[in-house]
PDB file of C-alpha atoms and ligand atoms in Angstrom:
ATOM      1  CA  MET A   1       6.266  16.785  -5.690  1.00 82.00           C
ATOM      2  CA  ILE A   2       4.331  15.723  -2.631  1.00 96.00           C
ATOM      3  CA  LYS A   3       1.142  17.552  -1.709  1.00 98.00           C
ATOM      4  CA  LYS A   4       0.587  17.268   2.035  1.00 98.00           C
ATOM      5  CA  ILE A   5      -2.877  17.192   3.586  1.00 98.00           C
ATOM      6  CA  VAL A   6      -2.981  17.127   7.387  1.00 98.00           C
ATOM      7  CA  CYS A   7      -6.366  16.103   8.799  1.00 98.00           C
ATOM      8  CA  ASP A   8      -7.505  16.692  12.388  1.00 98.00           C
ATOM      9  CA  SER A   9      -8.232  13.038  13.047  1.00 98.00           C
ATOM     10  CA  TYR A  10      -7.809   9.570  11.545  1.00 98.00           C
ATOM     11  CA  GLU A  11     -11.533   9.555  10.706  1.00 98.00           C
ATOM     12  CA  ASP A  12     -11.186  12.836   8.810  1.00 98.00           C
ATOM     13  CA  ALA A  13      -8.167  11.450   6.967  1.00 98.00           C
ATOM     14  CA  CYS A  14     -10.198   8.367   5.953  1.00 98.00           C
ATOM     15  CA  ARG A  15     -12.988  10.577   4.600  1.00 98.00           C
ATOM     16  CA  TYR A  16     -10.528  12.806   2.750  1.00 98.00           C
ATOM     17  CA  ALA A  17      -8.841   9.803   1.129  1.00 98.00           C
ATOM     18  CA  ALA A  18     -12.224   8.230   0.297  1.00 98.00           C
ATOM     19  CA  ASP A  19     -13.172  11.452  -1.515  1.00 98.00           C
ATOM     20  CA  ILE A  20     -10.097  10.944  -3.722  1.00 98.00           C
ATOM     21  CA  TYR A  21     -11.390   7.460  -4.632  1.00 98.00           C
ATOM     22  CA  ALA A  22     -14.879   8.831  -5.281  1.00 98.00           C
ATOM     23  CA  GLY A  23     -13.437  11.390  -7.707  1.00 98.00           C
ATOM     24  CA  GLN A  24     -11.173   8.839  -9.364  1.00 98.00           C
ATOM     25  CA  LEU A  25     -13.904   6.221  -9.901  1.00 98.00           C
ATOM     26  CA  LYS A  26     -16.335   8.815 -11.168  1.00 98.00           C
ATOM     27  CA  ALA A  27     -13.794  10.081 -13.706  1.00 98.00           C
ATOM     28  CA  LYS A  28     -12.679   6.568 -14.693  1.00 98.00           C
ATOM     29  CA  PRO A  29     -14.921   3.691 -13.555  1.00 98.00           C
ATOM     30  CA  ASP A  30     -12.466   1.105 -14.926  1.00 98.00           C
ATOM     31  CA  SER A  31      -9.519   2.529 -12.984  1.00 98.00           C
ATOM     32  CA  VAL A  32      -6.508   0.370 -12.196  1.00 99.00           C
ATOM     33  CA  LEU A  33      -5.890   0.712  -8.460  1.00 99.00           C
ATOM     34  CA  GLY A  34      -2.897  -0.227  -6.356  1.00 98.00           C
ATOM     35  CA  LEU A  35      -3.893  -1.293  -2.851  1.00 99.00           C
ATOM     36  CA  ALA A  36      -2.056  -1.617   0.444  1.00 98.00           C
ATOM     37  CA  THR A  37      -2.364  -3.687   3.605  1.00 98.00           C
ATOM     38  CA  GLY A  38      -1.551  -2.796   7.219  1.00 96.00           C
ATOM     39  CA  SER A  39      -3.473  -1.183  10.057  1.00 96.00           C
ATOM     40  CA  THR A  40      -3.614   2.262   8.497  1.00 98.00           C
ATOM     41  CA  PRO A  41      -5.855   1.574   5.460  1.00 98.00           C
ATOM     42  CA  ILE A  42      -8.493  -0.363   7.441  1.00 98.00           C
ATOM     43  CA  GLY A  43     -10.513   2.772   8.299  1.00 98.00           C
ATOM     44  CA  LEU A  44     -10.230   3.969   4.706  1.00 98.00           C
ATOM     45  CA  TYR A  45     -11.448   0.600   3.433  1.00 99.00           C
ATOM     46  CA  ASN A  46     -14.376   0.752   5.880  1.00 98.00           C
ATOM     47  CA  GLU A  47     -15.266   4.183   4.520  1.00 98.00           C
ATOM     48  CA  LEU A  48     -15.074   2.854   0.943  1.00 98.00           C
ATOM     49  CA  ILE A  49     -17.289  -0.103   1.919  1.00 98.00           C
ATOM     50  CA  SER A  50     -19.955   2.214   3.404  1.00 98.00           C
ATOM     51  CA  ARG A  51     -19.890   4.497   0.386  1.00 98.00           C
ATOM     52  CA  SER A  52     -20.058   1.541  -1.962  1.00 98.00           C
ATOM     53  CA  ARG A  53     -23.040   0.096  -0.049  1.00 98.00           C
ATOM     54  CA  ALA A  54     -24.713   3.508  -0.162  1.00 98.00           C
ATOM     55  CA  GLY A  55     -24.234   3.541  -3.951  1.00 98.00           C
ATOM     56  CA  LEU A  56     -21.853   6.502  -3.768  1.00 98.00           C
ATOM     57  CA  ILE A  57     -18.850   4.717  -5.310  1.00 98.00           C
ATOM     58  CA  ASP A  58     -18.920   1.900  -7.839  1.00 98.00           C
ATOM     59  CA  PHE A  59     -15.809  -0.289  -7.975  1.00 98.00           C
ATOM     60  CA  SER A  60     -17.371  -3.002 -10.121  1.00 98.00           C
ATOM     61  CA  ARG A  61     -15.295  -2.090 -13.186  1.00 98.00           C
ATOM     62  CA  ALA A  62     -12.083  -1.332 -11.279  1.00 98.00           C
ATOM     63  CA  ARG A  63      -9.113  -3.684 -11.184  1.00 98.00           C
ATOM     64  CA  THR A  64      -6.698  -3.898  -8.287  1.00 99.00           C
ATOM     65  CA  PHE A  65      -3.129  -5.027  -7.690  1.00 99.00           C
ATOM     66  CA  ASN A  66      -1.772  -5.205  -4.153  1.00 99.00           C
ATOM     67  CA  LEU A  67       1.671  -3.960  -3.232  1.00 98.00           C
ATOM     68  CA  ASP A  68       3.096  -7.033  -1.615  1.00 98.00           C
ATOM     69  CA  GLU A  69       2.710 -10.460  -0.049  1.00 98.00           C
ATOM     70  CA  TYR A  70       4.712 -12.471   2.447  1.00 98.00           C
ATOM     71  CA  TYR A  71       6.794 -15.352   1.117  1.00 98.00           C
ATOM     72  CA  PRO A  72       6.286 -18.152   1.539  1.00 96.00           C
ATOM     73  CA  ILE A  73       2.719 -18.031   2.801  1.00 96.00           C
ATOM     74  CA  LYS A  74      -0.460 -19.841   1.889  1.00 96.00           C
ATOM     75  CA  ALA A  75      -3.225 -17.582   0.582  1.00 96.00           C
ATOM     76  CA  THR A  76      -5.507 -19.148   3.220  1.00 96.00           C
ATOM     77  CA  HIS A  77      -3.137 -18.260   6.083  1.00 94.00           C
ATOM     78  CA  PRO A  78      -4.968 -15.669   8.223  1.00 94.00           C
ATOM     79  CA  GLN A  79      -1.942 -13.326   8.055  1.00 95.00           C
ATOM     80  CA  SER A  80      -1.485 -13.537   4.292  1.00 97.00           C
ATOM     81  CA  TYR A  81      -2.191 -10.263   2.547  1.00 98.00           C
ATOM     82  CA  ARG A  82      -4.665 -12.111   0.327  1.00 98.00           C
ATOM     83  CA  ALA A  83      -6.606 -13.072   3.467  1.00 98.00           C
ATOM     84  CA  PHE A  84      -6.290  -9.505   4.809  1.00 98.00           C
ATOM     85  CA  MET A  85      -7.722  -8.021   1.625  1.00 98.00           C
ATOM     86  CA  GLU A  86     -10.552 -10.567   1.487  1.00 98.00           C
ATOM     87  CA  GLU A  87     -11.479  -9.802   5.094  1.00 98.00           C
ATOM     88  CA  HIS A  88     -11.212  -6.014   4.975  1.00 98.00           C
ATOM     89  CA  LEU A  89     -12.350  -5.167   1.451  1.00 98.00           C
ATOM     90  CA  PHE A  90     -12.807  -7.783  -1.271  1.00 98.00           C
ATOM     91  CA  SER A  91     -15.533  -9.787   0.518  1.00 98.00           C
ATOM     92  CA  LYS A  92     -17.544  -6.567   0.911  1.00 98.00           C
ATOM     93  CA  VAL A  93     -17.011  -4.615  -2.297  1.00 98.00           C
ATOM     94  CA  LYS A  94     -17.242  -5.980  -5.822  1.00 98.00           C
ATOM     95  CA  PHE A  95     -14.251  -5.361  -8.077  1.00 98.00           C
ATOM     96  CA  ALA A  96     -13.753  -6.535 -11.663  1.00 98.00           C
ATOM     97  CA  ASP A  97     -10.470  -8.215 -10.724  1.00 98.00           C
ATOM     98  CA  THR A  98      -8.184  -8.351  -7.681  1.00 98.00           C
ATOM     99  CA  ARG A  99      -4.574  -9.465  -7.935  1.00 98.00           C
ATOM    100  CA  ILE A 100      -1.961 -10.115  -5.294  1.00 98.00           C
ATOM    101  CA  MET A 101       1.359 -11.825  -5.794  1.00 98.00           C
ATOM    102  CA  ASN A 102       1.213 -15.533  -5.089  1.00 98.00           C
ATOM    103  CA  GLY A 103       2.986 -16.273  -1.806  1.00 98.00           C
ATOM    104  CA  GLU A 104       2.820 -19.996  -2.589  1.00 98.00           C
ATOM    105  CA  THR A 105       4.697 -19.893  -5.879  1.00 98.00           C
ATOM    106  CA  ALA A 106       7.669 -22.216  -6.393  1.00 98.00           C
ATOM    107  CA  ASP A 107       9.317 -19.565  -8.568  1.00 98.00           C
ATOM    108  CA  PRO A 108       9.162 -16.161  -6.854  1.00 98.00           C
ATOM    109  CA  HIS A 109      11.316 -14.451  -9.477  1.00 98.00           C
ATOM    110  CA  ALA A 110       8.989 -15.513 -12.281  1.00 98.00           C
ATOM    111  CA  GLU A 111       6.044 -14.462 -10.106  1.00 98.00           C
ATOM    112  CA  CYS A 112       7.521 -10.947  -9.748  1.00 98.00           C
ATOM    113  CA  ALA A 113       8.327 -10.595 -13.448  1.00 98.00           C
ATOM    114  CA  GLY A 114       4.846 -11.851 -14.348  1.00 98.00           C
ATOM    115  CA  TYR A 115       3.234  -9.407 -11.916  1.00 98.00           C
ATOM    116  CA  ASP A 116       5.081  -6.446 -13.454  1.00 98.00           C
ATOM    117  CA  ALA A 117       3.987  -7.612 -16.903  1.00 98.00           C
ATOM    118  CA  GLN A 118       0.346  -7.803 -15.748  1.00 98.00           C
ATOM    119  CA  ILE A 119       0.497  -4.275 -14.323  1.00 98.00           C
ATOM    120  CA  GLU A 120       2.044  -2.994 -17.517  1.00 98.00           C
ATOM    121  CA  ALA A 121      -0.553  -4.795 -19.652  1.00 98.00           C
ATOM    122  CA  ALA A 122      -3.271  -3.150 -17.538  1.00 98.00           C
ATOM    123  CA  GLY A 123      -1.770   0.224 -18.484  1.00 98.00           C
ATOM    124  CA  GLY A 124      -0.200   0.930 -15.087  1.00 98.00           C
ATOM    125  CA  PHE A 125      -1.949   2.442 -12.087  1.00 98.00           C
ATOM    126  CA  ASP A 126      -4.428   5.268 -12.258  1.00 98.00           C
ATOM    127  CA  LEU A 127      -4.284   5.600  -8.475  1.00 99.00           C
ATOM    128  CA  LEU A 128      -1.844   3.784  -6.212  1.00 99.00           C
ATOM    129  CA  LEU A 129      -2.235   3.649  -2.440  1.00 99.00           C
ATOM    130  CA  LEU A 130       0.902   3.507  -0.305  1.00 98.00           C
ATOM    131  CA  GLY A 131       1.573   3.381   3.402  1.00 98.00           C
ATOM    132  CA  ILE A 132       4.924   4.069   5.005  1.00 98.00           C
ATOM    133  CA  GLY A 133       6.825   1.822   7.394  1.00 97.00           C
ATOM    134  CA  VAL A 134       8.456   3.201  10.530  1.00 97.00           C
ATOM    135  CA  ASN A 135      11.757   2.740   8.659  1.00 97.00           C
ATOM    136  CA  GLY A 136      10.536   4.616   5.576  1.00 98.00           C
ATOM    137  CA  HIS A 137       9.711   1.618   3.404  1.00 98.00           C
ATOM    138  CA  ILE A 138       6.967   1.778   0.806  1.00 98.00           C
ATOM    139  CA  ALA A 139       5.384  -1.544  -0.164  1.00 98.00           C
ATOM    140  CA  PHE A 140       8.163  -3.819   1.180  1.00 98.00           C
ATOM    141  CA  ILE A 141      10.914  -1.804  -0.482  1.00 98.00           C
ATOM    142  CA  GLU A 142      13.202  -1.771   2.513  1.00 98.00           C
ATOM    143  CA  PRO A 143      16.016   0.794   2.974  1.00 98.00           C
ATOM    144  CA  ALA A 144      19.068  -0.391   0.991  1.00 98.00           C
ATOM    145  CA  ALA A 145      22.110   0.861  -0.895  1.00 97.00           C
ATOM    146  CA  SER A 146      20.513   0.024  -4.244  1.00 97.00           C
ATOM    147  CA  TYR A 147      17.053  -1.020  -5.391  1.00 98.00           C
ATOM    148  CA  PRO A 148      15.728  -3.400  -8.037  1.00 98.00           C
ATOM    149  CA  LEU A 149      13.496  -1.550 -10.487  1.00 98.00           C
ATOM    150  CA  GLY A 150      11.070  -4.409 -10.908  1.00 98.00           C
ATOM    151  CA  SER A 151       9.093  -6.307  -8.298  1.00 98.00           C
ATOM    152  CA  TYR A 152      11.351  -8.543  -6.223  1.00 98.00           C
ATOM    153  CA  LEU A 153      11.903 -10.974  -3.428  1.00 98.00           C
ATOM    154  CA  VAL A 154      13.086  -8.987  -0.427  1.00 98.00           C
ATOM    155  CA  ASP A 155      14.488  -9.782   3.008  1.00 98.00           C
ATOM    156  CA  LEU A 156      12.322  -7.859   5.437  1.00 98.00           C
ATOM    157  CA  ALA A 157      14.131  -5.309   7.603  1.00 97.00           C
ATOM    158  CA  GLU A 158      14.384  -5.999  11.326  1.00 97.00           C
ATOM    159  CA  ASP A 159      12.199  -2.898  12.022  1.00 95.00           C
ATOM    160  CA  THR A 160       9.504  -4.297   9.752  1.00 96.00           C
ATOM    161  CA  ILE A 161       9.615  -7.770  11.303  1.00 96.00           C
ATOM    162  CA  VAL A 162       9.287  -6.226  14.772  1.00 95.00           C
ATOM    163  CA  ALA A 163       6.472  -3.860  13.658  1.00 94.00           C
ATOM    164  CA  ASN A 164       4.504  -6.694  12.037  1.00 94.00           C
ATOM    165  CA  SER A 165       5.065  -9.235  14.819  1.00 94.00           C
ATOM    166  CA  ARG A 166       1.921  -7.833  16.468  1.00 93.00           C
ATOM    167  CA  PHE A 167      -0.170  -9.703  13.898  1.00 92.00           C
ATOM    168  CA  PHE A 168       1.383 -13.126  14.559  1.00 92.00           C
ATOM    169  CA  SER A 169       0.665 -15.289  17.581  1.00 90.00           C
ATOM    170  CA  GLU A 170       3.537 -17.071  19.315  1.00 89.00           C
ATOM    171  CA  ASP A 171       2.827 -20.419  17.664  1.00 89.00           C
ATOM    172  CA  GLU A 172       2.729 -18.881  14.153  1.00 89.00           C
ATOM    173  CA  THR A 173       5.909 -18.593  12.112  1.00 90.00           C
ATOM    174  CA  GLN A 174       6.314 -15.015  10.948  1.00 93.00           C
ATOM    175  CA  PRO A 175       7.699 -14.777   7.405  1.00 96.00           C
ATOM    176  CA  VAL A 176      10.926 -12.792   7.103  1.00 97.00           C
ATOM    177  CA  ILE A 177      10.864 -12.607   3.306  1.00 98.00           C
ATOM    178  CA  ALA A 178       8.293 -11.012   1.020  1.00 98.00           C
ATOM    179  CA  LEU A 179       7.397 -10.352  -2.584  1.00 98.00           C
ATOM    180  CA  SER A 180       7.322  -6.591  -3.073  1.00 98.00           C
ATOM    181  CA  MET A 181       6.239  -4.384  -5.899  1.00 98.00           C
ATOM    182  CA  GLY A 182       9.303  -2.600  -7.257  1.00 98.00           C
ATOM    183  CA  LEU A 183       9.936   1.064  -7.955  1.00 98.00           C
ATOM    184  CA  SER A 184       9.116   0.884 -11.689  1.00 98.00           C
ATOM    185  CA  PRO A 185       5.438  -0.093 -11.389  1.00 98.00           C
ATOM    186  CA  ILE A 186       5.088   2.371  -8.494  1.00 98.00           C
ATOM    187  CA  PHE A 187       6.597   5.244 -10.442  1.00 98.00           C
ATOM    188  CA  MET A 188       4.536   4.430 -13.547  1.00 97.00           C
ATOM    189  CA  ALA A 189       1.405   5.267 -11.492  1.00 98.00           C
ATOM    190  CA  LYS A 190      -0.353   8.378 -12.756  1.00 98.00           C
ATOM    191  CA  ARG A 191      -1.265   9.367  -9.242  1.00 98.00           C
ATOM    192  CA  ILE A 192      -0.093   8.197  -5.820  1.00 98.00           C
ATOM    193  CA  LEU A 193      -1.943   8.515  -2.530  1.00 99.00           C
ATOM    194  CA  MET A 194       0.141   7.945   0.555  1.00 98.00           C
ATOM    195  CA  PHE A 195      -1.984   7.399   3.637  1.00 98.00           C
ATOM    196  CA  VAL A 196      -0.367   7.698   7.065  1.00 98.00           C
ATOM    197  CA  SER A 197      -1.652   7.708  10.615  1.00 98.00           C
ATOM    198  CA  GLY A 198      -0.372   7.621  14.182  1.00 98.00           C
ATOM    199  CA  ALA A 199       2.314   9.176  16.359  1.00 98.00           C
ATOM    200  CA  ASN A 200       4.700   6.265  15.691  1.00 97.00           C
ATOM    201  CA  LYS A 201       5.101   7.607  12.125  1.00 98.00           C
ATOM    202  CA  ALA A 202       5.853  11.224  13.147  1.00 98.00           C
ATOM    203  CA  ASP A 203       9.664  10.772  13.134  1.00 98.00           C
ATOM    204  CA  ILE A 204       9.813   9.214   9.680  1.00 98.00           C
ATOM    205  CA  ILE A 205       7.373  11.831   8.308  1.00 98.00           C
ATOM    206  CA  LYS A 206       9.608  14.567   9.721  1.00 98.00           C
ATOM    207  CA  LYS A 207      12.581  13.042   7.882  1.00 98.00           C
ATOM    208  CA  LEU A 208      10.499  12.665   4.703  1.00 98.00           C
ATOM    209  CA  PHE A 209       9.941  16.433   4.661  1.00 98.00           C
ATOM    210  CA  ASP A 210      13.391  17.607   5.729  1.00 97.00           C
ATOM    211  CA  GLY A 211      14.218  18.810   2.225  1.00 97.00           C
ATOM    212  CA  TYR A 212      16.503  15.916   1.235  1.00 97.00           C
ATOM    213  CA  LEU A 213      16.219  12.846  -0.923  1.00 97.00           C
ATOM    214  CA  HIS A 214      17.564  10.081   1.331  1.00 98.00           C
ATOM    215  CA  THR A 215      18.922   6.960  -0.334  1.00 97.00           C
ATOM    216  CA  ASP A 216      18.022   4.991   2.803  1.00 97.00           C
ATOM    217  CA  LEU A 217      14.439   6.308   2.889  1.00 98.00           C
ATOM    218  CA  PRO A 218      12.583   4.759  -0.068  1.00 98.00           C
ATOM    219  CA  ALA A 219       9.530   6.968   0.555  1.00 98.00           C
ATOM    220  CA  SER A 220      11.682  10.061  -0.111  1.00 98.00           C
ATOM    221  CA  PHE A 221      11.975   9.010  -3.783  1.00 98.00           C
ATOM    222  CA  LEU A 222       8.312  10.019  -4.060  1.00 98.00           C
ATOM    223  CA  HIS A 223       9.479  13.635  -4.135  1.00 98.00           C
ATOM    224  CA  LEU A 224      10.507  12.859  -7.733  1.00 98.00           C
ATOM    225  CA  HIS A 225       7.031  11.711  -8.824  1.00 98.00           C
ATOM    226  CA  PRO A 226       4.807  14.403 -10.403  1.00 97.00           C
ATOM    227  CA  ASP A 227       1.571  13.601  -8.572  1.00 98.00           C
ATOM    228  CA  VAL A 228       1.751  12.382  -4.978  1.00 98.00           C
ATOM    229  CA  THR A 229      -0.686  13.379  -2.245  1.00 98.00           C
ATOM    230  CA  ILE A 230       0.065  12.397   1.328  1.00 98.00           C
ATOM    231  CA  VAL A 231      -2.960  12.376   3.611  1.00 98.00           C
ATOM    232  CA  LEU A 232      -2.107  12.110   7.266  1.00 98.00           C
ATOM    233  CA  ASP A 233      -3.618  12.709  10.656  1.00 98.00           C
ATOM    234  CA  LYS A 234      -2.243  15.277  13.107  1.00 98.00           C
ATOM    235  CA  ALA A 235      -0.503  12.604  15.174  1.00 98.00           C
ATOM    236  CA  ALA A 236       1.551  11.363  12.200  1.00 98.00           C
ATOM    237  CA  SER A 237       2.285  14.913  11.041  1.00 97.00           C
ATOM    238  CA  GLY A 238       4.007  15.657  14.341  1.00 92.00           C
ATOM    239  CA  GLU A 239       2.116  18.972  14.543  1.00 86.00           C
TER     240      GLU A 239
HETATM  241  P1  LIG B   1       0.837   0.031   8.977  1.00 66.39           P
HETATM  242  O1  LIG B   1       1.853  -0.445   7.858  1.00 66.39           O
HETATM  243  O2  LIG B   1      -0.293   0.703   8.296  1.00 66.39           O
HETATM  244  O3  LIG B   1       0.390  -1.256   9.656  1.00 66.39           O
HETATM  245  O4  LIG B   1       1.582   0.949   9.887  1.00 66.39           O
HETATM  246  C1  LIG B   1       2.369   0.482   6.964  1.00 66.39           C
HETATM  247  C2  LIG B   1       3.542  -0.092   6.213  1.00 66.39           C
HETATM  248  O5  LIG B   1       4.333  -0.858   6.785  1.00 66.39           O
HETATM  249  O6  LIG B   1       3.690   0.244   5.030  1.00 66.39           O
END
């Protein structure tokens, strides 16, 4: 079941989503949160930073796990998702613990299995944030004929590589492989917030709500989860 909230603007969508965090952290200060990277959550993170600075939300007891990381990539690489999270959120808001898969590991399969075990030991997610790729991916779960249940090493789809090339300069090698959270930890989340913005997502959002579960649209599996809210701006809604 996906509850759809269409906001007039991106700014309104950021405030709406931030209200969900405010409610969640008030109800459970030691919440386990799943966090996402990409352009879309930046405004939401800025809103969370302002509210945290104003004393309106306290994340100091919350623990976070990010959805994915490029592989291989050094944590200090400016385009690593560790660096992204440090820049856009973790350097500005205090959390009890922040975890992201290690893009430098020599054993990616063990890294994935260990990550799933850590999420499970934490009790799973209280609130998990997802974006959606132009090809319908969630985390880096790219459209495929079959899907690993656990977190896994994934070949990025051509659409994803093209979409993310905007972040890499010409002299930087863009990773074409990533470590992605799998469907099991995602579906164990008590509550999922999908946050989407921009006209370039309108086509995939239209397909997401066409009344079908598409095997080649990983986001459509969310229709099977009991508590998903999608917050989107008008441009992404196609309205
Ligand atoms: P974006 O990424 O917010 O940069 O569009 C979303 C995604 O690929 O999941």
